[in-house]
XYZ file of C-alpha atoms in Angstrom:
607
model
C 41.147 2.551 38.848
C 38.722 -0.215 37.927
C 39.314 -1.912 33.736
C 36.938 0.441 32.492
C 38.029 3.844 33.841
C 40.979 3.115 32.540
C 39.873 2.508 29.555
C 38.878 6.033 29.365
C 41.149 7.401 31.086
C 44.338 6.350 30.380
C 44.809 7.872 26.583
C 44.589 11.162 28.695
C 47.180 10.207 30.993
C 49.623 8.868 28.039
C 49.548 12.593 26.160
C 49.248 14.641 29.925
C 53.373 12.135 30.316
C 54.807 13.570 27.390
C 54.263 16.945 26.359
C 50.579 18.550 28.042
C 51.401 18.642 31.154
C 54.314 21.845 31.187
C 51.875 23.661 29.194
C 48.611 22.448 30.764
C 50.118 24.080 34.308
C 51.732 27.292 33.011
C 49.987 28.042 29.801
C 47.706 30.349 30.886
C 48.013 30.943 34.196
C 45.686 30.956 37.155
C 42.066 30.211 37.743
C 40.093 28.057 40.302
C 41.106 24.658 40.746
C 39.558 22.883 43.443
C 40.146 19.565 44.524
C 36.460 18.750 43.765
C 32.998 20.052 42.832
C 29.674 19.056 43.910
C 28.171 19.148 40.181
C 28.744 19.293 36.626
C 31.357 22.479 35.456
C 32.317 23.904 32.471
C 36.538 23.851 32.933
C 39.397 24.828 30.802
C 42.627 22.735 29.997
C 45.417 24.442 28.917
C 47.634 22.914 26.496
C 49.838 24.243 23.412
C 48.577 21.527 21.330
C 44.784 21.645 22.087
C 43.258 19.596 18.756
C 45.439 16.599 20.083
C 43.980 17.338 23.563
C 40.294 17.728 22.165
C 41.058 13.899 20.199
C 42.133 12.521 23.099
C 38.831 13.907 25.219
C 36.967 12.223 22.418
C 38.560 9.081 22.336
C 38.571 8.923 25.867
C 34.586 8.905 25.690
C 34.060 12.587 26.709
C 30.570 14.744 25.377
C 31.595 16.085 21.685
C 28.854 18.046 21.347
C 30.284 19.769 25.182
C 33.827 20.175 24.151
C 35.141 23.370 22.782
C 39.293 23.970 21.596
C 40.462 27.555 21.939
C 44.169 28.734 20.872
C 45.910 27.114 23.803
C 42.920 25.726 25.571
C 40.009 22.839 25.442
C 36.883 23.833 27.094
C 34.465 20.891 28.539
C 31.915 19.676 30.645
C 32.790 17.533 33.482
C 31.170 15.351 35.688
C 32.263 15.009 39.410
C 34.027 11.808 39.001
C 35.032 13.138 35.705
C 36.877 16.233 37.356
C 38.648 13.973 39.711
C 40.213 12.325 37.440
C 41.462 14.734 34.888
C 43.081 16.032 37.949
C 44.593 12.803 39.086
C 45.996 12.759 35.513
C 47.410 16.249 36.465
C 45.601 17.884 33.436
C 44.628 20.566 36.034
C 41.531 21.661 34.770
C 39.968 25.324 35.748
C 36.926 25.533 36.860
C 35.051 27.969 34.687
C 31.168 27.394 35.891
C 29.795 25.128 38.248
C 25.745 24.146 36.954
C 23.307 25.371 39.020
C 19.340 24.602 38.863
C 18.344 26.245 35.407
C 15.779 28.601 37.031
C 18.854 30.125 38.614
C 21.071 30.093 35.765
C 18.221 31.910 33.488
C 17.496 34.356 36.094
C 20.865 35.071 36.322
C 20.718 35.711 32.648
C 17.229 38.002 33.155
C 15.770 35.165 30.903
C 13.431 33.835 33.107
C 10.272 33.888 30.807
C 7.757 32.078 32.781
C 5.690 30.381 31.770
C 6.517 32.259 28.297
C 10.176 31.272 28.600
C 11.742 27.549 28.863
C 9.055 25.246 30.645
C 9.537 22.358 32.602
C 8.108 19.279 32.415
C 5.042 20.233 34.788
C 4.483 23.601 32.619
C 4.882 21.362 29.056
C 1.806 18.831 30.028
C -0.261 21.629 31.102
C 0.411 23.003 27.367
C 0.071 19.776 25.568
C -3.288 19.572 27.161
C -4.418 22.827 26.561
C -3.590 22.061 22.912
C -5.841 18.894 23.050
C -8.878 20.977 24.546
C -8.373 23.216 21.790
C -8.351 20.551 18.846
C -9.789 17.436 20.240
C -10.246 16.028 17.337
C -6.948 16.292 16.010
C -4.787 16.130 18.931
C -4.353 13.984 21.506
C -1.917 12.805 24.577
C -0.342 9.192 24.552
C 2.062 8.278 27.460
C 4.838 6.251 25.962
C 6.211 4.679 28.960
C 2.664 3.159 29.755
C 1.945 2.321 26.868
C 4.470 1.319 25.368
C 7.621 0.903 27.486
C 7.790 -0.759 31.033
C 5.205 1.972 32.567
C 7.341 4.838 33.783
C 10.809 5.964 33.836
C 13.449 5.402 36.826
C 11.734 8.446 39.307
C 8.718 7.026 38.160
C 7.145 9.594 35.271
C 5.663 9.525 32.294
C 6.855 10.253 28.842
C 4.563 12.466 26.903
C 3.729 12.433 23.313
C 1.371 14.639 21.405
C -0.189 12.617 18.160
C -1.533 14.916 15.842
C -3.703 13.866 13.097
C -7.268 14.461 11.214
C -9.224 11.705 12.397
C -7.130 11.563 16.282
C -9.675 8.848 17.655
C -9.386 6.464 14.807
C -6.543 4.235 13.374
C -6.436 5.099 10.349
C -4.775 3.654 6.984
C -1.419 6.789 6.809
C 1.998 6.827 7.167
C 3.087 7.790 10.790
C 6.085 10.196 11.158
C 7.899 10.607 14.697
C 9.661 14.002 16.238
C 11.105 13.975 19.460
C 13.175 15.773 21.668
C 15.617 16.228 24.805
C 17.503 12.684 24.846
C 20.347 15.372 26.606
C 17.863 17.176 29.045
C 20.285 20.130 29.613
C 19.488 20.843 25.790
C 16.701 22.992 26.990
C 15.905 24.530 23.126
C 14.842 21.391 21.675
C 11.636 20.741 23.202
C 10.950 24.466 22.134
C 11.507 23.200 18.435
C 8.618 21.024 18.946
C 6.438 22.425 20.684
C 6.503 25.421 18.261
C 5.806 23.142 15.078
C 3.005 21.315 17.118
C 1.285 25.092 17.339
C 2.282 25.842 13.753
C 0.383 22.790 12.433
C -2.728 22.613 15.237
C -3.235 26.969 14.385
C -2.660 26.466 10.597
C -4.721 23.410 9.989
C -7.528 25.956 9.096
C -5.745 28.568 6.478
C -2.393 26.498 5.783
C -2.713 24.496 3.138
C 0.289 22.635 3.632
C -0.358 22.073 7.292
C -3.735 20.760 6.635
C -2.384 18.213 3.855
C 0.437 17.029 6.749
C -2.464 16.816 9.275
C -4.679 14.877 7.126
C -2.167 12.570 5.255
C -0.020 11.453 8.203
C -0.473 10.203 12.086
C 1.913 12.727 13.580
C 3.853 11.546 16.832
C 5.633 14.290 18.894
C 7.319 13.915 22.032
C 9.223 16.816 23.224
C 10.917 15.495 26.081
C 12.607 11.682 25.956
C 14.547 12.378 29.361
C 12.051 14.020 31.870
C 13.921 12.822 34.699
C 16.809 14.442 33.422
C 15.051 17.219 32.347
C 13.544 17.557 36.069
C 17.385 17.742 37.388
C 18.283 19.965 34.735
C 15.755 22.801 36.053
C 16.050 21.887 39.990
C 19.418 21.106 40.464
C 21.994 20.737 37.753
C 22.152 22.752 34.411
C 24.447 20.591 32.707
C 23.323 17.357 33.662
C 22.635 15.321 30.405
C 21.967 11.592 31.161
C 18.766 9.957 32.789
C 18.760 9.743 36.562
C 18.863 6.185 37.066
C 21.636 5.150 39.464
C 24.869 2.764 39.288
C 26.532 2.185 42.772
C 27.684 5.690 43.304
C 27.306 7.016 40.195
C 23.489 8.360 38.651
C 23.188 7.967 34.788
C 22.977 6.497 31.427
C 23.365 8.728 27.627
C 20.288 7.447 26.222
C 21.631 8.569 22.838
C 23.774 5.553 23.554
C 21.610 3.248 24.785
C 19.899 1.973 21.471
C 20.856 -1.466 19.950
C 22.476 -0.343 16.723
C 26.299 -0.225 17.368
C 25.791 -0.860 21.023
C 28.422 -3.172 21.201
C 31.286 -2.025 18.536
C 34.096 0.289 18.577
C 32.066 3.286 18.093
C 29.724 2.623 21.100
C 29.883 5.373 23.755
C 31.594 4.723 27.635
C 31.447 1.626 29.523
C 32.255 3.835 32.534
C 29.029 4.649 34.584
C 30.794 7.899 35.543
C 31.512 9.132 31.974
C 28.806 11.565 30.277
C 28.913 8.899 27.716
C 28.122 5.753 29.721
C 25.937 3.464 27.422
C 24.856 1.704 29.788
C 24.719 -2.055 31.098
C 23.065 -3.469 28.057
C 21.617 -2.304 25.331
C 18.333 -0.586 25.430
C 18.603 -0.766 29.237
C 16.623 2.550 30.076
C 13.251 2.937 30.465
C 13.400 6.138 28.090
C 14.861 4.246 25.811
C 12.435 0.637 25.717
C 9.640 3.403 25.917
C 10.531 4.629 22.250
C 11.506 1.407 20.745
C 8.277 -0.102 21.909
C 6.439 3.190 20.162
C 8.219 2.292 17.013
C 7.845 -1.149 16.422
C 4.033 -0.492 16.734
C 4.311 2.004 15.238
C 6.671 1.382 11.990
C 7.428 5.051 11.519
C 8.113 5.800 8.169
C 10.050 9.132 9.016
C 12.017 10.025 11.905
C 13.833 13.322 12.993
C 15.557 13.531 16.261
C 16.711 16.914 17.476
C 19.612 17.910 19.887
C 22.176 20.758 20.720
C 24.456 22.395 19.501
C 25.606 22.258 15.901
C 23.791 23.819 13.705
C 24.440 20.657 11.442
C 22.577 17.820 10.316
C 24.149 14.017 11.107
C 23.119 11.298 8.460
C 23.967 7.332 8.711
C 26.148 5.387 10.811
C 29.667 5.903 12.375
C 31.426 3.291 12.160
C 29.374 0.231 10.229
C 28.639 0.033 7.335
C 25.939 1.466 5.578
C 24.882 1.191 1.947
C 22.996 3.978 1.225
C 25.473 6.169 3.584
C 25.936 8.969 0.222
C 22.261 9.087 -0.298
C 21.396 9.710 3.153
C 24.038 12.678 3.179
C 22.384 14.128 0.293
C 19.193 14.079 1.873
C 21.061 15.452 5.184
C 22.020 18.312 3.039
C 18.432 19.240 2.010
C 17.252 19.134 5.336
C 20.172 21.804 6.798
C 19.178 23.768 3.758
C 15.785 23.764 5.173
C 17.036 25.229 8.639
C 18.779 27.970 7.393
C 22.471 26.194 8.233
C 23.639 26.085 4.594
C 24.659 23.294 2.492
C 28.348 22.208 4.363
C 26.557 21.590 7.608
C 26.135 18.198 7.625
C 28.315 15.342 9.125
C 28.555 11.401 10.106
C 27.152 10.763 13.877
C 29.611 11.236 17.119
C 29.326 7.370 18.105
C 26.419 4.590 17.312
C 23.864 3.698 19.440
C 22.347 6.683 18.793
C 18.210 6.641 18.509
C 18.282 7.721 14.843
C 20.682 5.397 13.954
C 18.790 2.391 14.982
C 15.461 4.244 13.351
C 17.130 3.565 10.097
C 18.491 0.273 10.802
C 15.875 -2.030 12.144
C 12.943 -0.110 10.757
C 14.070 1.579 7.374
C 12.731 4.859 8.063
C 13.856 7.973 6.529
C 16.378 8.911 9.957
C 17.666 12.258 11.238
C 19.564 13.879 13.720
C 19.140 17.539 13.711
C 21.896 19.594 16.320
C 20.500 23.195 16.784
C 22.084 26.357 18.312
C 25.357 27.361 19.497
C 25.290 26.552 22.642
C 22.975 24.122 25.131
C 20.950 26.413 27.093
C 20.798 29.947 24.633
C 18.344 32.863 25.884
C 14.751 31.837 25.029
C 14.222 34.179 22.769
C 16.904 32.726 20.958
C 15.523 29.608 20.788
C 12.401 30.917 19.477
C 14.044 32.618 16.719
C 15.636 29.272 15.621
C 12.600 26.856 15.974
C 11.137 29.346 13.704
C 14.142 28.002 11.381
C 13.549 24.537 12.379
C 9.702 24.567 11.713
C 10.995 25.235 7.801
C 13.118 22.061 8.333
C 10.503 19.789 10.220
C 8.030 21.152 7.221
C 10.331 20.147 3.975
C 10.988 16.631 6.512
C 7.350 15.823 6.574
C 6.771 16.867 2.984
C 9.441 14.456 1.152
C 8.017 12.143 -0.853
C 8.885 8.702 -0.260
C 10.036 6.568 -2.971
C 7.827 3.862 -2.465
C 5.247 2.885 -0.657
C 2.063 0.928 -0.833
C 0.284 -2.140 1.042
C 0.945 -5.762 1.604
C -2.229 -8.058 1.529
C -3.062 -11.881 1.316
C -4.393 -12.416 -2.260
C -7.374 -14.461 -0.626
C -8.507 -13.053 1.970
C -7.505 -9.149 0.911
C -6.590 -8.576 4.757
C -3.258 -7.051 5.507
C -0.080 -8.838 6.165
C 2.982 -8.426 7.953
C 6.049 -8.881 5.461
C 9.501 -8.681 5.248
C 10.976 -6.518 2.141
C 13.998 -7.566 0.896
C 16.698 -5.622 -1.840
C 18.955 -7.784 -2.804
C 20.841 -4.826 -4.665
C 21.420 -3.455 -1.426
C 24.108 -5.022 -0.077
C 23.148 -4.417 4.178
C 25.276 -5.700 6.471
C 24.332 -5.014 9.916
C 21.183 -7.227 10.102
C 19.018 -4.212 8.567
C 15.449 -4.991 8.819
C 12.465 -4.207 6.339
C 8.971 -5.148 6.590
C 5.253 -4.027 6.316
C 4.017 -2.844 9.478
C 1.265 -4.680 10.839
C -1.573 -3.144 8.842
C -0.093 -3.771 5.888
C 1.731 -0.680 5.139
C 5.214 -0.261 3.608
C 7.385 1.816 2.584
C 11.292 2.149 0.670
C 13.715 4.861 0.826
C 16.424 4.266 -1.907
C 18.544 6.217 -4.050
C 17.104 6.733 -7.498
C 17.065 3.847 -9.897
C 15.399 0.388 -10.582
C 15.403 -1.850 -7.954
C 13.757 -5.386 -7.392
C 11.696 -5.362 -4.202
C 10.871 -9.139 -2.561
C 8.406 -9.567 -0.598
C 7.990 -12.439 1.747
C 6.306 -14.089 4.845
C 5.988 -17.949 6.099
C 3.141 -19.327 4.236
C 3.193 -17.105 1.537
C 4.478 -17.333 -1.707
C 7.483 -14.207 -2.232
C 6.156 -11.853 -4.620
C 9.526 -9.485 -6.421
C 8.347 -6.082 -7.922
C 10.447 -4.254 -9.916
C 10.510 -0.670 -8.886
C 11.446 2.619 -10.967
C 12.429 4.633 -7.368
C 13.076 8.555 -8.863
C 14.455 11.378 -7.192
C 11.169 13.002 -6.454
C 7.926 11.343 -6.422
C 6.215 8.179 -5.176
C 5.622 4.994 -6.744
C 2.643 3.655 -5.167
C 2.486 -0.084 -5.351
C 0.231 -2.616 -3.659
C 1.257 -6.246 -3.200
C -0.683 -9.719 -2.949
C 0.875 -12.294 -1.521
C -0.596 -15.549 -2.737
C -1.294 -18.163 0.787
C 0.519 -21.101 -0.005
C -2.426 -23.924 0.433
C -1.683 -27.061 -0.386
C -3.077 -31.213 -0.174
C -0.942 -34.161 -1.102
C -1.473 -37.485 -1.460
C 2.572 -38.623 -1.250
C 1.799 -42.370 -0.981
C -1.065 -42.060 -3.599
C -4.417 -43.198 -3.713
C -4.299 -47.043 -4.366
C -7.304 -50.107 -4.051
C -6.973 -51.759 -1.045
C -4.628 -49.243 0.896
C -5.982 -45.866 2.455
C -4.985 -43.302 1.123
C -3.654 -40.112 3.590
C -4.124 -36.294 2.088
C -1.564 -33.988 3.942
C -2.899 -30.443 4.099
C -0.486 -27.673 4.682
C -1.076 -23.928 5.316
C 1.217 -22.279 7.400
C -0.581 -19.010 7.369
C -3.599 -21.514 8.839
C -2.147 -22.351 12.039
C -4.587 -23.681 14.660
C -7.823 -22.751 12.782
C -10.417 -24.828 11.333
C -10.304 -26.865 8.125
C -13.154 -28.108 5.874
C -12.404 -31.366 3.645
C -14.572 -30.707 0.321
C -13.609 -34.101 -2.215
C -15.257 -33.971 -5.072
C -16.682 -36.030 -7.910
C -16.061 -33.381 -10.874
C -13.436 -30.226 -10.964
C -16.202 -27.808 -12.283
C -14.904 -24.104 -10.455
C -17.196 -22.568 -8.076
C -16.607 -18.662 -7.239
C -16.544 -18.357 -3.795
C -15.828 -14.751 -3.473
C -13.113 -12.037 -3.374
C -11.063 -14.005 -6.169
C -11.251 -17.112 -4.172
C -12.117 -20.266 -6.382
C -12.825 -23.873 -5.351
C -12.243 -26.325 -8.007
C -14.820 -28.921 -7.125
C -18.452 -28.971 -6.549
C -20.656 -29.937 -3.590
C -21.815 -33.591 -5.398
C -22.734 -37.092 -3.757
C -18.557 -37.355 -2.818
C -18.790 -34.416 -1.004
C -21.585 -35.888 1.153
C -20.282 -39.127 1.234
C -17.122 -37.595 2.920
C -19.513 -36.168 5.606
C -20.973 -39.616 6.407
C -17.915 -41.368 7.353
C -16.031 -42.185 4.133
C -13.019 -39.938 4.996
C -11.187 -39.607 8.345
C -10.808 -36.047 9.471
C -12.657 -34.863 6.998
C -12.970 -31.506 9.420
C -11.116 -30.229 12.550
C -8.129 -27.774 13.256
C -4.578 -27.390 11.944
C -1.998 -27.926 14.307
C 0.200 -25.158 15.725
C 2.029 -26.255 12.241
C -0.471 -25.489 9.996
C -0.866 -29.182 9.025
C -3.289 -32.124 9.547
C -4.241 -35.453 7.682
C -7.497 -36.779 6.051
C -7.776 -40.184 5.112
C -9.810 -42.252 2.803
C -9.738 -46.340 2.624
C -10.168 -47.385 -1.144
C -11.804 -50.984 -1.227
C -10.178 -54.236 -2.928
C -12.282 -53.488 -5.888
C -10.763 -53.440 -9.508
C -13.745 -51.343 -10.596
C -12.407 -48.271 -9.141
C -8.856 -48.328 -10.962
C -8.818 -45.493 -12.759
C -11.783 -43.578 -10.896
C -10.785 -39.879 -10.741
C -11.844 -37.222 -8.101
C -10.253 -33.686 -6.402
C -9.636 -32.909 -3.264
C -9.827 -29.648 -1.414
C -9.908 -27.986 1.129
C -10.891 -24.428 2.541
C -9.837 -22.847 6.281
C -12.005 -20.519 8.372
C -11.675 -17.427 9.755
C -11.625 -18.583 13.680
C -13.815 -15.195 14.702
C -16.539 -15.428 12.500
C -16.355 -18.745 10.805
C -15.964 -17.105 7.801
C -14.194 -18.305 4.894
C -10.292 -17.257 5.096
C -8.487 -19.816 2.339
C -9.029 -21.900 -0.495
C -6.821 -24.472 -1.286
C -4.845 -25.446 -5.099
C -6.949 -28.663 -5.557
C -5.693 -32.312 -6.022
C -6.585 -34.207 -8.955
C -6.222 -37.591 -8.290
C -6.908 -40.883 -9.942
C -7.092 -44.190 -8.035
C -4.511 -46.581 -9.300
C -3.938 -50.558 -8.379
């Protein structure tokens, strides 16, 4: 047994020594036990003390959302390897149901609804498109993996998203929202979740007021299936397959709801074994499936986030094991949200492990982060899950309609374009390298717990701007920011006769573009548009400069944001005492427009 089975294995194989074993083999009684199975299974352990069992399972990096205690029994799904070596531990598990391709399974069930029923991946394009010919200009298809991820997954698909919005075509100035699906691919009712709220916003966008007001106010990203690899197996070969399909020596298979970076590498962090259900993976954000979505995001900067899985009926909130200020808040909100579904207000809890998706939503990008776990079991009739994403359209609905604390957009002061920026709390006391910022196009947003907070707001080159913010339990405080460029000329040697003189300019948020020198005789302020104001005028100095009188009176900032002018002051007493400015302005390098002015120098030659 190689370090890492063990590691997962041999917790089992302490409890199965001393006291599981007599019951585990007697307890209650007979049932197939084969020495191996070709696919996943649903088997039963026997055992008079089943919660310790089930703990053990758990800590041993099993599935919880696939394991099940009874009175003297745990129920599970196994892998292969998985099977082996519960048996080898002499747990002797009972094969209850071997997975099957879910076509068989369903019509085994007299479920088969196609293509009204569960659709697979082929079936959900050709109704994502027919819901873009329908809406055009609302609706359109975006794959992920191209354009956003490395450009397919491991069998080489794509990973479709719907985005859903007024104006589709255009990038416009709204918060962006993203709900997705199907991480687990044998959780065959979430993608029906989404797909029905897609057709509940697209067909009410006419005489639904709300859905029009989501639709208009918000860039809606869907994607109903993350795993489509999995999701393919899941339907042609194995029912209870749950990982992606990407191979590991003789083992197929990463959890991509372990596979993000939060966590990743802690103590709540799912299997290092490649044969576990669990198995994180070989680094994080490894997959495909998994770079696909994070590259979405950070482009992205979703400002809400809801992730759904199976089975629960429960809402998870926050981290697992790190810690996380805002951990209470986010359970209240969790609360709210199960409300929403129909689950009630106790059905909430903390996540099974980290490195989930939402988890890392809420820790590098600050978004308002869900995980939603539907149903009572992975693969109910579909009529079933019909009835509950009519539930879970009331949830997805209350998700999108929460107003966020505080929001607003981040500009430079001069130029009134829109700036990147990190956002800072400093009563929030983070400690797992949380990450705030302005997306981009300037947007930002803050979800806090009520109360007045102190909001600073920074980026190289900029001076930090802190806003005090009343954040309320209901509401939004809309607040734009200017950040002021920080411009600046200095003359650290001064400007003496007989010596030249060098200016340093500095403007970080200047790098590499072109500079103007403007010296002056007089400090008289010239408006130069959009708030901008050069303290100087263009006077005989100015055009003195131009004719040789200052070095590098003009050119480019270095990668820096720096350069130098000079000016040699003759050996002439006369000019003791002469006064002038200096300034500067940068240009836009597109247009040669004007981008920033600079805080003038007075200066005064001196002996």
């Amino acid at each position: 047994m190689t370090p890492s089975l063990c590691r997962q294995f041999c917790s089992l194989g302490v409890l199965a020594a001393s006291f599981l074993l007599p019951v585990a083999a007697h307890a209650q009684g007979g049932g197939p036990r084969p020495a191996s199975i070709p696919v996943s299974a649903w088997v039963r352990i026997d055992s008079a003390h089943p919660e310790v069992l089930e703990n053990a399972l758990l800590a041993a990096g099993f599935d919880d959302e696939a394991i099940e205690s009874e009175a003297h029994a745990v129920r599970l799904v196994v892998t292969p390897d998985e099977y082996q070596h519960l048996r080898a531990l002499r747990l002797h598990p009972v094969v209850l149901e071997l997975a099957r391709p879910l076509y068989e399974r369903l019509a085994a069930l007299n479920d088969l609804e196609v293509p009204t029923g569960y659709l697979d991946n082929a079936q959900i394009l050709a109704g994502l498109q027919a819901k873009v010919a329908a809406h055009p200009t609302r609706a359109r298809l975006v794959d992920i993996a191209a354009t956003y991820g490395p450009g397919a997954t491991y069998e080489g698909r794509p990973i479709w998203a719907l985005v859903v919005s007024d104006q589709v075509a255009l990038e416009e100035d709204e918060p962006k929202a993203l709900v997705v699906a199907a991480h687990h691919c044998r959780e065959i009712g979430t993608p029906v979740a989404v797909l029905y709220a897609i057709d509940q916003l697209l067909n009410g966008y006419a005489s639904d007021p709300r859905a029009r007001a989501l639709i208009d106010g918000y860039e809606l990203w869907f994607v109903p299936v993350v795993n489509p690899d999995g999701y393919h197996h899941v339907f042609t070969a194995d029912s209870f397959w749950r990982k992606n399909r990407r191979p590991f020596g003789s083992f197929t298979g990463v959890d991509l709801n372990r596979n993000y970076p939060l966590g990743w590498g802690g103590s709540c962090a799912g299997s290092t074994s490649a044969s576990s259900d669990t198995y994180k993976g070989p680094s994080a954000a490894s997959e495909a499936e998994t770079q696909s979505v994070i590259g979405l995001s950070r482009a992205k900067r979703f400002e809400r986030v809801l992730d759904f899985h199976s089975y629960g009926r429960e809402t998870l909130y926050g981290y697992r094991c790190s810690t996380f200020p805002l951990q209470s808040w986010y359970q209240t909100e969790a609360v709210a949200l199960s409300v929403a579904a129909g689950y009630g207000s106790a059905a909430t809890r903390l996540p099974s492990a980290e490195g989930e998706h939402y988890q890392w939503q809420l820790n590098e990008g600050g978004a308002y982060a869900f995980l939603t776990e539907m149903q009572t079991s992975f693969q109910p009739s579909y009529s079933s899950s019909l009835a509950e994403s009519v539930q879970i359209w009331s949830e997805i609905r209350a998700f999108l309609e929460r107003a966020t604390p505080a929001r607003g957009a981040v500009r430079d002061a001069q130029t009134l374009l829109p700036l990147e920026a990190a956002i800072a709390a400093p009563s929030i006391a983070y400690a797992m390298g949380e990450q705030r910022s302005s997306a981009p196009d300037g947007r930002w947003f803050y979800w806090a717990s009520a109360g007045t907070r102190a909001l600073e707001f920074s980026r190289e080159g900029y001076t930090t701007a802190s806003e005090t913010i009343a954040f309320s339990a209901a509401g939004t405080v809309q607040r734009d920011v200017a950040l002021q460029p920080i411009v600046s000329v200095a003359a650290p040697q001064g400007v003496r006769i007989g010596r030249t003189a060098v200016f340093e300019l500095e403007s970080r948020s200047d790098a590499q573009r072109i500079y103007l020198g403007l010296p002056s005789l007089t400090a008289t302020p010239i408006p130069l548009g959009a708030g901008r104001v050069l303290q100087g005028g263009f006077d005989l100095l100015t055009q003195l400069a131009y004719e040789g009188l200052f070095g590098g009176i003009s050119g480019a900032l270095d990668a820096q944001g720096q350069a130098q002018m000079t000016l040699f002051v003759p050996t002439d007493g006369s000019l003791v005492g002469f006064p002038f400015v200096v300034n500067y302005v940068t240009l836009e390098a597109s247009a040669n427009a004007l981008r920033h002015v600079s805080q003038p120098l007075f200066v005064t030659i001196q002996l």
